[in-house]
Amino acid sequence: MRLEDGPRSSVIDWDEASSLPSRRLHGEYAHFSKHQPPVKQDHLINFSRLSADLELCPVDDFRRSVKQALVRNGKGILAYGDHAGYPPLRESIAARMRIHGVSVTPDEIMITNGAQHGIDLALRLLASPGTQIVTEVPIYGIALPLFRFHGVEMIEIPMRDDGMDLDLLQEHLRRSQPALVYTIPNFQNPTGITTNQVHRERLLALCENCRVPILEDGFEEEMKYFGHAVLPIKSMDAGGVVIYLGTFSKVVFPGLRIGWIAADKECIRRLVSIHRFSNLSCSTLGQAALVRFLNGGYYEDHIRRVHRTYRQRMLTALDAMKRYLPEKWVSYTQPTGGYTLWVHVQGMQMTESSFLTKLEARGVLVSPGRLYFPRPHRGIFFRLSIANVEDEKIVEGIRRLGEMLRDMTGTE
């Protein structure tokens, strides 16, 4: 039988055949895709993208690292790798974590395809449909569809200026025991807030006492520009309750889908079991190249370069916010690192969507606040990211935002 040329319709109704969670996730993917602008639009100043700036990527150094890995390791790195990840990379990560006060062995580390994969693995391990997880709100927007896909009940703990409201968390932990508490203590996405040592100690103590795992997302651990670094919650984890997520994608380049989980050995063994049967292993070639990149000093050189660039961009953004935005109508966070600022526009009698549409008409694109709340919220919020915006465009974009606010409010 000859197949007809041209497109054909499947005899399967894929919407009907798909599970309810996958149908919902497909809808959310379509929604996110619809609102994702092209990588570059010359007429827009785009503050919505959080991925590392490709103009800063260490292309030549990483190419050398790939070549060195192939020459020195040969065919061995083209085969399936260790299910927990390439052992030399786990050793390098363990050494790197000691810089941040975290004492772990390679056996307490597994490699993932980025931090998002780590969140998924932790949910597979700890959560079942209907179980509760605690998350700070607003929260990392791409995690929300994943939480919903797993069918968990999200207990929302509001963010304050100093981080998750621990008084509310304590009240909830007295009533029930969630599967995990998800938190981003450094340069929280989307707010940019960093919690202090006292906050971290109290959060750890609450979860230790109730035997609730903490899923600590350290996706920007290296991106501290101002002041003294606060050590990860994992650095104080004597009771083995913290599952730490790290990634190289947000610092080196976004296509480097290599992250890791650091946790108690038994936790790692169980996570590796899940990974073994869902993903076999991560790319050994990429991991071997990354070892060369780390051990050859290229990573430290790259960190120093991007720190200089992003520190200046953040200073530029904060200076422009102070100069152009009317204090009466706008409040915003002042991060000590990372890429994001969280903006709250107050006193406007309009929807967030309408406000951002007007802003886009002036050539400025930001990330809508609604993406970071599990449920509809009141007010106008948005995330502003400096990750892919150069200094002069940062100033111009914030100037346009301030001009729009002054026009709308009649403020001089």
CSV table of C-alpha atoms in Angstrom, one decimal:
chain,number,residue,atom,x,y,z
A,1,MET,CA,0.0,0.0,0.0
A,2,ARG,CA,1.4,3.4,-1.1
A,3,LEU,CA,1.3,6.2,1.5
A,4,GLU,CA,-0.2,9.4,0.2
A,5,ASP,CA,2.1,12.4,0.0
A,6,GLY,CA,1.5,15.3,2.5
A,7,PRO,CA,0.4,15.4,6.1
A,8,ARG,CA,-1.7,12.7,7.6
A,9,SER,CA,-4.0,12.5,10.6
A,10,SER,CA,-3.3,9.9,13.3
A,11,VAL,CA,-6.1,7.5,14.1
A,12,ILE,CA,-5.2,8.2,17.7
A,13,ASP,CA,-6.9,11.1,19.5
A,14,TRP,CA,-3.8,12.1,21.4
A,15,ASP,CA,-5.6,14.4,23.7
A,16,GLU,CA,-8.0,11.7,24.7
A,17,ALA,CA,-5.2,9.1,25.0
A,18,SER,CA,-3.0,11.3,27.2
A,19,SER,CA,-3.2,11.1,30.9
A,20,LEU,CA,-4.9,14.0,32.7
A,21,PRO,CA,-1.6,15.2,34.3
A,22,SER,CA,0.1,15.2,30.9
A,23,ARG,CA,-2.8,17.1,29.2
A,24,ARG,CA,-2.5,19.8,31.9
A,25,LEU,CA,1.2,20.0,31.4
A,26,HIS,CA,0.8,20.2,27.7
A,27,GLY,CA,-1.5,23.1,28.2
A,28,GLU,CA,1.0,24.9,30.5
A,29,TYR,CA,3.8,24.3,28.0
A,30,ALA,CA,1.7,25.8,25.2
A,31,HIS,CA,1.0,28.8,27.5
A,32,PHE,CA,4.6,29.3,28.4
A,33,SER,CA,5.7,28.9,24.8
A,34,LYS,CA,3.2,31.5,23.6
A,35,HIS,CA,4.7,34.1,26.0
A,36,GLN,CA,8.3,33.3,25.2
A,37,PRO,CA,9.7,35.9,22.9
A,38,PRO,CA,12.4,35.1,20.2
A,39,VAL,CA,15.9,35.1,21.6
A,40,LYS,CA,16.5,38.5,20.0
A,41,GLN,CA,14.1,41.2,19.1
A,42,ASP,CA,15.9,44.4,18.1
A,43,HIS,CA,12.9,46.7,18.9
A,44,LEU,CA,12.6,45.3,22.4
A,45,ILE,CA,14.7,45.7,25.6
A,46,ASN,CA,14.2,42.2,26.9
A,47,PHE,CA,14.4,41.8,30.7
A,48,SER,CA,12.5,38.5,30.7
A,49,ARG,CA,15.3,36.0,30.0
A,50,LEU,CA,17.2,34.4,32.8
A,51,SER,CA,19.6,32.2,30.9
A,52,ALA,CA,23.3,33.1,30.9
A,53,ASP,CA,24.4,35.6,28.3
A,54,LEU,CA,25.8,33.7,25.3
A,55,GLU,CA,28.1,36.7,24.6
A,56,LEU,CA,29.9,35.8,27.8
A,57,CYS,CA,30.2,32.1,27.2
A,58,PRO,CA,33.7,30.6,27.4
A,59,VAL,CA,33.5,29.0,23.9
A,60,ASP,CA,37.2,28.6,23.3
A,61,ASP,CA,38.0,27.3,26.7
A,62,PHE,CA,35.2,24.8,26.6
A,63,ARG,CA,36.2,23.6,23.2
A,64,ARG,CA,39.7,23.0,24.5
A,65,SER,CA,38.2,21.0,27.4
A,66,VAL,CA,36.2,18.8,25.0
A,67,LYS,CA,39.3,18.1,22.9
A,68,GLN,CA,41.4,17.3,26.0
A,69,ALA,CA,38.7,14.9,27.3
A,70,LEU,CA,38.5,13.0,24.0
A,71,VAL,CA,42.3,12.8,23.6
A,72,ARG,CA,43.0,11.7,27.2
A,73,ASN,CA,40.0,9.5,27.8
A,74,GLY,CA,39.4,8.0,24.3
A,75,LYS,CA,36.4,5.8,23.6
A,76,GLY,CA,35.6,5.2,27.2
A,77,ILE,CA,33.7,8.5,27.5
A,78,LEU,CA,31.5,7.7,24.5
A,79,ALA,CA,29.9,4.7,26.3
A,80,TYR,CA,27.1,4.7,28.9
A,81,GLY,CA,28.5,6.1,32.1
A,82,ASP,CA,28.1,5.5,35.8
A,83,HIS,CA,24.4,5.9,36.7
A,84,ALA,CA,25.3,8.3,39.5
A,85,GLY,CA,27.5,10.4,37.1
A,86,TYR,CA,31.1,10.5,35.9
A,87,PRO,CA,33.2,9.8,39.1
A,88,PRO,CA,35.9,12.4,38.4
A,89,LEU,CA,33.2,15.0,38.0
A,90,ARG,CA,31.6,14.0,41.3
A,91,GLU,CA,35.0,14.3,43.0
A,92,SER,CA,35.5,17.8,41.5
A,93,ILE,CA,32.0,18.9,42.6
A,94,ALA,CA,32.7,17.6,46.1
A,95,ALA,CA,35.9,19.7,46.2
A,96,ARG,CA,34.0,22.7,44.9
A,97,MET,CA,31.3,22.4,47.5
A,98,ARG,CA,33.9,22.5,50.3
A,99,ILE,CA,34.6,26.0,49.1
A,100,HIS,CA,31.0,26.8,50.1
A,101,GLY,CA,31.4,25.1,53.5
A,102,VAL,CA,29.6,21.8,52.5
A,103,SER,CA,31.5,18.7,53.4
A,104,VAL,CA,30.3,15.8,51.1
A,105,THR,CA,31.9,12.8,49.5
A,106,PRO,CA,31.6,11.8,45.8
A,107,ASP,CA,29.2,9.0,47.0
A,108,GLU,CA,26.9,11.8,48.3
A,109,ILE,CA,26.6,13.4,44.9
A,110,MET,CA,24.8,12.4,41.7
A,111,ILE,CA,24.9,14.2,38.4
A,112,THR,CA,21.6,15.5,36.8
A,113,ASN,CA,20.6,17.1,33.6
A,114,GLY,CA,20.4,20.5,35.3
A,115,ALA,CA,18.6,21.7,38.4
A,116,GLN,CA,15.1,21.2,36.9
A,117,HIS,CA,15.9,17.5,36.5
A,118,GLY,CA,17.0,17.5,40.1
A,119,ILE,CA,13.6,18.9,41.3
A,120,ASP,CA,11.8,16.2,39.2
A,121,LEU,CA,13.9,13.4,40.7
A,122,ALA,CA,13.3,14.7,44.3
A,123,LEU,CA,9.5,14.8,43.6
A,124,ARG,CA,9.6,11.3,42.2
A,125,LEU,CA,11.4,10.1,45.3
A,126,LEU,CA,9.4,11.9,48.0
A,127,ALA,CA,6.0,13.0,46.7
A,128,SER,CA,2.9,11.1,45.6
A,129,PRO,CA,-0.3,12.6,44.2
A,130,GLY,CA,-2.2,14.3,46.9
A,131,THR,CA,0.8,14.7,49.3
A,132,GLN,CA,1.7,18.2,50.5
A,133,ILE,CA,4.9,20.1,49.7
A,134,VAL,CA,5.8,23.5,51.1
A,135,THR,CA,7.0,26.2,48.7
A,136,GLU,CA,7.8,29.9,49.2
A,137,VAL,CA,5.7,32.2,47.1
A,138,PRO,CA,6.4,33.8,44.7
A,139,ILE,CA,8.5,31.0,43.5
A,140,TYR,CA,10.5,29.7,40.5
A,141,GLY,CA,7.9,29.7,37.7
A,142,ILE,CA,9.0,26.6,35.8
A,143,ALA,CA,8.8,24.5,38.9
A,144,LEU,CA,5.0,25.1,39.3
A,145,PRO,CA,3.9,23.1,36.3
A,146,LEU,CA,6.2,20.3,37.5
A,147,PHE,CA,4.6,20.4,40.9
A,148,ARG,CA,1.1,20.2,39.4
A,149,PHE,CA,2.1,17.4,37.1
A,150,HIS,CA,3.1,15.3,40.1
A,151,GLY,CA,-0.3,16.0,41.6
A,152,VAL,CA,1.0,17.5,44.9
A,153,GLU,CA,-0.8,19.9,47.1
A,154,MET,CA,1.2,23.1,47.3
A,155,ILE,CA,1.3,24.8,50.7
A,156,GLU,CA,2.2,28.4,49.9
A,157,ILE,CA,4.4,30.3,52.4
A,158,PRO,CA,4.7,34.0,51.5
A,159,MET,CA,8.1,35.6,51.0
A,160,ARG,CA,9.0,38.5,53.3
A,161,ASP,CA,11.9,40.9,52.9
A,162,ASP,CA,14.1,38.3,54.7
A,163,GLY,CA,12.8,35.2,53.0
A,164,MET,CA,10.1,32.6,53.6
A,165,ASP,CA,7.8,33.5,56.5
A,166,LEU,CA,9.1,30.9,59.1
A,167,ASP,CA,6.4,31.7,61.6
A,168,LEU,CA,3.8,30.5,59.1
A,169,LEU,CA,5.9,27.5,58.2
A,170,GLN,CA,6.2,26.6,61.9
A,171,GLU,CA,2.4,26.8,62.3
A,172,HIS,CA,1.9,24.5,59.3
A,173,LEU,CA,4.5,22.0,60.5
A,174,ARG,CA,2.6,21.7,63.8
A,175,ARG,CA,-0.5,20.6,61.9
A,176,SER,CA,0.9,18.3,59.2
A,177,GLN,CA,4.0,16.8,57.8
A,178,PRO,CA,4.7,17.7,54.2
A,179,ALA,CA,6.8,15.6,51.8
A,180,LEU,CA,9.4,18.4,51.5
A,181,VAL,CA,10.1,22.1,51.8
A,182,TYR,CA,11.3,23.8,48.6
A,183,THR,CA,13.4,26.9,49.0
A,184,ILE,CA,15.9,29.1,47.1
A,185,PRO,CA,18.0,30.8,49.8
A,186,ASN,CA,20.4,32.7,47.5
A,187,PHE,CA,19.1,35.3,45.1
A,188,GLN,CA,15.7,33.7,45.0
A,189,ASN,CA,14.0,33.4,41.7
A,190,PRO,CA,12.1,35.7,41.1
A,191,THR,CA,12.6,38.1,44.0
A,192,GLY,CA,16.4,38.1,44.2
A,193,ILE,CA,16.2,37.9,48.0
A,194,THR,CA,19.0,36.2,50.0
A,195,THR,CA,18.2,34.8,53.4
A,196,ASN,CA,20.6,35.4,56.3
A,197,GLN,CA,22.3,32.9,58.6
A,198,VAL,CA,19.8,33.2,61.4
A,199,HIS,CA,16.9,32.5,58.9
A,200,ARG,CA,18.7,29.4,57.5
A,201,GLU,CA,19.5,28.0,60.9
A,202,ARG,CA,15.9,28.3,62.0
A,203,LEU,CA,14.5,26.8,58.8
A,204,LEU,CA,16.9,23.9,59.2
A,205,ALA,CA,16.0,23.4,62.9
A,206,LEU,CA,12.2,23.4,62.1
A,207,CYS,CA,12.6,20.8,59.4
A,208,GLU,CA,15.0,18.6,61.4
A,209,ASN,CA,12.7,18.6,64.4
A,210,CYS,CA,9.8,17.5,62.2
A,211,ARG,CA,11.9,15.2,60.0
A,212,VAL,CA,10.9,17.0,56.8
A,213,PRO,CA,13.4,17.1,53.9
A,214,ILE,CA,14.5,20.5,52.6
A,215,LEU,CA,15.0,20.8,48.9
A,216,GLU,CA,17.6,23.6,48.7
A,217,ASP,CA,17.9,25.0,45.2
A,218,GLY,CA,21.4,26.6,44.9
A,219,PHE,CA,21.1,27.3,41.2
A,220,GLU,CA,23.0,30.6,41.5
A,221,GLU,CA,25.3,29.8,44.4
A,222,GLU,CA,28.4,31.2,42.7
A,223,MET,CA,26.8,34.6,41.7
A,224,LYS,CA,27.5,36.7,44.8
A,225,TYR,CA,28.6,40.2,44.0
A,226,PHE,CA,28.2,42.3,47.1
A,227,GLY,CA,29.0,41.7,50.8
A,228,HIS,CA,29.9,38.5,52.5
A,229,ALA,CA,28.5,35.1,51.2
A,230,VAL,CA,26.1,33.2,53.4
A,231,LEU,CA,26.9,29.5,53.5
A,232,PRO,CA,24.3,27.1,52.1
A,233,ILE,CA,21.8,25.4,54.4
A,234,LYS,CA,23.5,22.2,53.4
A,235,SER,CA,26.7,23.3,55.1
A,236,MET,CA,24.9,23.0,58.5
A,237,ASP,CA,23.1,19.8,57.7
A,238,ALA,CA,24.2,17.4,60.5
A,239,GLY,CA,21.0,15.5,60.4
A,240,GLY,CA,21.0,14.7,56.7
A,241,VAL,CA,17.7,16.4,55.9
A,242,VAL,CA,18.9,18.7,53.1
A,243,ILE,CA,18.8,17.7,49.4
A,244,TYR,CA,21.0,20.3,47.7
A,245,LEU,CA,20.6,21.2,44.0
A,246,GLY,CA,23.4,22.8,42.0
A,247,THR,CA,23.9,23.5,38.3
A,248,PHE,CA,26.5,24.8,35.9
A,249,SER,CA,23.9,25.9,33.3
A,250,LYS,CA,23.2,29.3,34.9
A,251,VAL,CA,26.9,30.2,35.2
A,252,VAL,CA,28.7,28.7,32.2
A,253,PHE,CA,26.1,28.4,29.4
A,254,PRO,CA,22.5,27.3,29.2
A,255,GLY,CA,23.1,24.4,26.8
A,256,LEU,CA,25.4,22.8,29.3
A,257,ARG,CA,22.7,20.6,30.9
A,258,ILE,CA,24.8,19.4,33.8
A,259,GLY,CA,23.8,19.8,37.5
A,260,TRP,CA,24.0,17.8,40.6
A,261,ILE,CA,22.3,16.7,43.8
A,262,ALA,CA,24.2,16.5,47.1
A,263,ALA,CA,22.4,14.5,49.8
A,264,ASP,CA,22.6,11.7,52.3
A,265,LYS,CA,24.1,8.5,50.8
A,266,GLU,CA,20.9,6.5,51.1
A,267,CYS,CA,18.9,9.4,49.5
A,268,ILE,CA,21.4,9.4,46.6
A,269,ARG,CA,21.2,5.6,46.2
A,270,ARG,CA,17.4,5.9,45.8
A,271,LEU,CA,17.6,8.8,43.5
A,272,VAL,CA,20.1,7.0,41.3
A,273,SER,CA,17.6,4.0,41.1
A,274,ILE,CA,15.0,6.4,39.7
A,275,HIS,CA,17.4,8.0,37.3
A,276,ARG,CA,18.7,4.6,36.1
A,277,PHE,CA,15.3,3.5,34.8
A,278,SER,CA,14.0,6.8,33.5
A,279,ASN,CA,17.1,8.3,31.9
A,280,LEU,CA,19.9,5.7,31.9
A,281,SER,CA,22.7,8.2,32.4
A,282,CYS,CA,23.8,11.7,31.6
A,283,SER,CA,26.2,12.5,28.8
A,284,THR,CA,29.6,11.2,29.8
A,285,LEU,CA,31.4,13.3,27.2
A,286,GLY,CA,29.9,16.5,28.6
A,287,GLN,CA,30.8,15.5,32.1
A,288,ALA,CA,34.4,14.6,31.2
A,289,ALA,CA,34.8,17.9,29.3
A,290,LEU,CA,33.5,19.8,32.4
A,291,VAL,CA,36.1,18.1,34.6
A,292,ARG,CA,38.8,19.4,32.3
A,293,PHE,CA,37.1,22.9,32.4
A,294,LEU,CA,37.0,22.9,36.2
A,295,ASN,CA,40.4,21.4,36.9
A,296,GLY,CA,42.2,23.4,34.2
A,297,GLY,CA,41.3,26.7,35.9
A,298,TYR,CA,38.9,27.8,33.1
A,299,TYR,CA,35.9,27.8,35.4
A,300,GLU,CA,37.6,30.2,37.9
A,301,ASP,CA,38.6,32.5,35.2
A,302,HIS,CA,35.1,32.5,33.8
A,303,ILE,CA,33.6,33.2,37.2
A,304,ARG,CA,35.8,36.2,37.7
A,305,ARG,CA,34.9,37.6,34.2
A,306,VAL,CA,31.1,37.2,34.6
A,307,HIS,CA,31.2,38.6,38.2
A,308,ARG,CA,32.7,41.8,36.9
A,309,THR,CA,30.1,42.0,34.2
A,310,TYR,CA,27.1,41.1,36.2
A,311,ARG,CA,28.1,43.1,39.2
A,312,GLN,CA,28.3,46.2,37.0
A,313,ARG,CA,24.9,45.4,35.4
A,314,MET,CA,23.3,45.0,38.8
A,315,LEU,CA,24.8,48.3,40.0
A,316,THR,CA,23.5,49.9,36.8
A,317,ALA,CA,20.0,48.5,37.3
A,318,LEU,CA,19.8,49.6,40.9
A,319,ASP,CA,21.1,53.1,40.1
A,320,ALA,CA,18.6,53.5,37.3
A,321,MET,CA,15.7,52.2,39.4
A,322,LYS,CA,16.6,54.8,42.1
A,323,ARG,CA,17.0,57.6,39.5
A,324,TYR,CA,13.9,57.0,37.2
A,325,LEU,CA,11.2,55.2,39.2
A,326,PRO,CA,8.8,57.2,41.4
A,327,GLU,CA,9.1,55.9,44.9
A,328,LYS,CA,5.4,56.5,45.6
A,329,TRP,CA,4.3,54.0,43.0
A,330,VAL,CA,7.1,51.4,42.9
A,331,SER,CA,9.0,49.1,45.3
A,332,TYR,CA,11.7,46.7,44.3
A,333,THR,CA,14.2,44.3,45.8
A,334,GLN,CA,17.9,45.1,46.0
A,335,PRO,CA,19.7,41.8,45.4
A,336,THR,CA,23.3,41.1,46.5
A,337,GLY,CA,23.9,38.8,43.6
A,338,GLY,CA,22.2,36.8,40.9
A,339,TYR,CA,20.3,38.2,37.9
A,340,THR,CA,16.8,39.2,39.1
A,341,LEU,CA,15.0,42.1,40.7
A,342,TRP,CA,11.3,41.8,41.8
A,343,VAL,CA,9.2,44.9,41.1
A,344,HIS,CA,5.8,45.8,42.7
A,345,VAL,CA,3.8,48.6,41.1
A,346,GLN,CA,1.3,50.0,43.7
A,347,GLY,CA,-1.9,52.0,43.5
A,348,MET,CA,-2.7,51.3,39.8
A,349,GLN,CA,-6.4,50.7,38.9
A,350,MET,CA,-5.6,48.2,36.2
A,351,THR,CA,-4.6,44.5,35.7
A,352,GLU,CA,-1.1,43.3,35.7
A,353,SER,CA,-1.6,42.1,32.1
A,354,SER,CA,-2.8,45.5,30.9
A,355,PHE,CA,0.1,47.2,32.6
A,356,LEU,CA,2.7,44.9,31.0
A,357,THR,CA,1.0,45.2,27.6
A,358,LYS,CA,1.5,49.0,27.8
A,359,LEU,CA,5.1,48.5,28.9
A,360,GLU,CA,5.7,46.2,26.0
A,361,ALA,CA,4.3,48.9,23.6
A,362,ARG,CA,7.1,51.1,24.9
A,363,GLY,CA,9.6,48.5,23.9
A,364,VAL,CA,10.3,46.9,27.3
A,365,LEU,CA,9.6,43.2,28.0
A,366,VAL,CA,9.6,41.8,31.5
A,367,SER,CA,8.5,38.5,33.0
A,368,PRO,CA,4.9,38.7,34.4
A,369,GLY,CA,4.4,38.2,38.1
A,370,ARG,CA,1.5,35.7,37.4
A,371,LEU,CA,4.1,33.1,36.3
A,372,TYR,CA,5.5,32.9,39.8
A,373,PHE,CA,2.3,32.4,41.8
A,374,PRO,CA,0.4,29.1,42.1
A,375,ARG,CA,-2.9,30.9,42.2
A,376,PRO,CA,-4.2,34.2,40.8
A,377,HIS,CA,-2.8,37.1,42.8
A,378,ARG,CA,-3.7,40.7,43.3
A,379,GLY,CA,-1.6,43.7,42.2
A,380,ILE,CA,1.0,44.3,39.6
A,381,PHE,CA,4.3,42.4,39.9
A,382,PHE,CA,7.0,41.5,37.5
A,383,ARG,CA,10.5,40.1,37.4
A,384,LEU,CA,13.3,42.1,35.8
A,385,SER,CA,16.4,40.1,34.7
A,386,ILE,CA,19.8,41.6,33.8
A,387,ALA,CA,21.1,38.3,32.5
A,388,ASN,CA,21.0,39.2,28.9
A,389,VAL,CA,20.8,43.0,28.9
A,390,GLU,CA,23.8,45.3,28.5
A,391,ASP,CA,24.3,48.4,30.7
A,392,GLU,CA,23.1,51.0,28.3
A,393,LYS,CA,19.9,49.0,27.5
A,394,ILE,CA,19.3,48.4,31.2
A,395,VAL,CA,19.3,52.2,31.8
A,396,GLU,CA,17.1,52.9,28.8
A,397,GLY,CA,14.6,50.1,29.7
A,398,ILE,CA,14.2,51.4,33.2
A,399,ARG,CA,14.0,55.0,32.0
A,400,ARG,CA,11.1,53.9,29.8
A,401,LEU,CA,9.4,52.2,32.7
A,402,GLY,CA,9.8,55.3,34.8
A,403,GLU,CA,8.5,57.5,32.0
A,404,MET,CA,5.4,55.3,31.6
A,405,LEU,CA,4.7,55.4,35.3
A,406,ARG,CA,5.1,59.2,35.4
A,407,ASP,CA,2.8,59.6,32.4
A,408,MET,CA,0.1,57.3,34.0
A,409,THR,CA,0.3,59.0,37.4
A,410,GLY,CA,1.0,62.5,36.5
A,411,THR,CA,4.1,62.4,38.7
A,412,GLU,CA,6.9,64.9,38.0
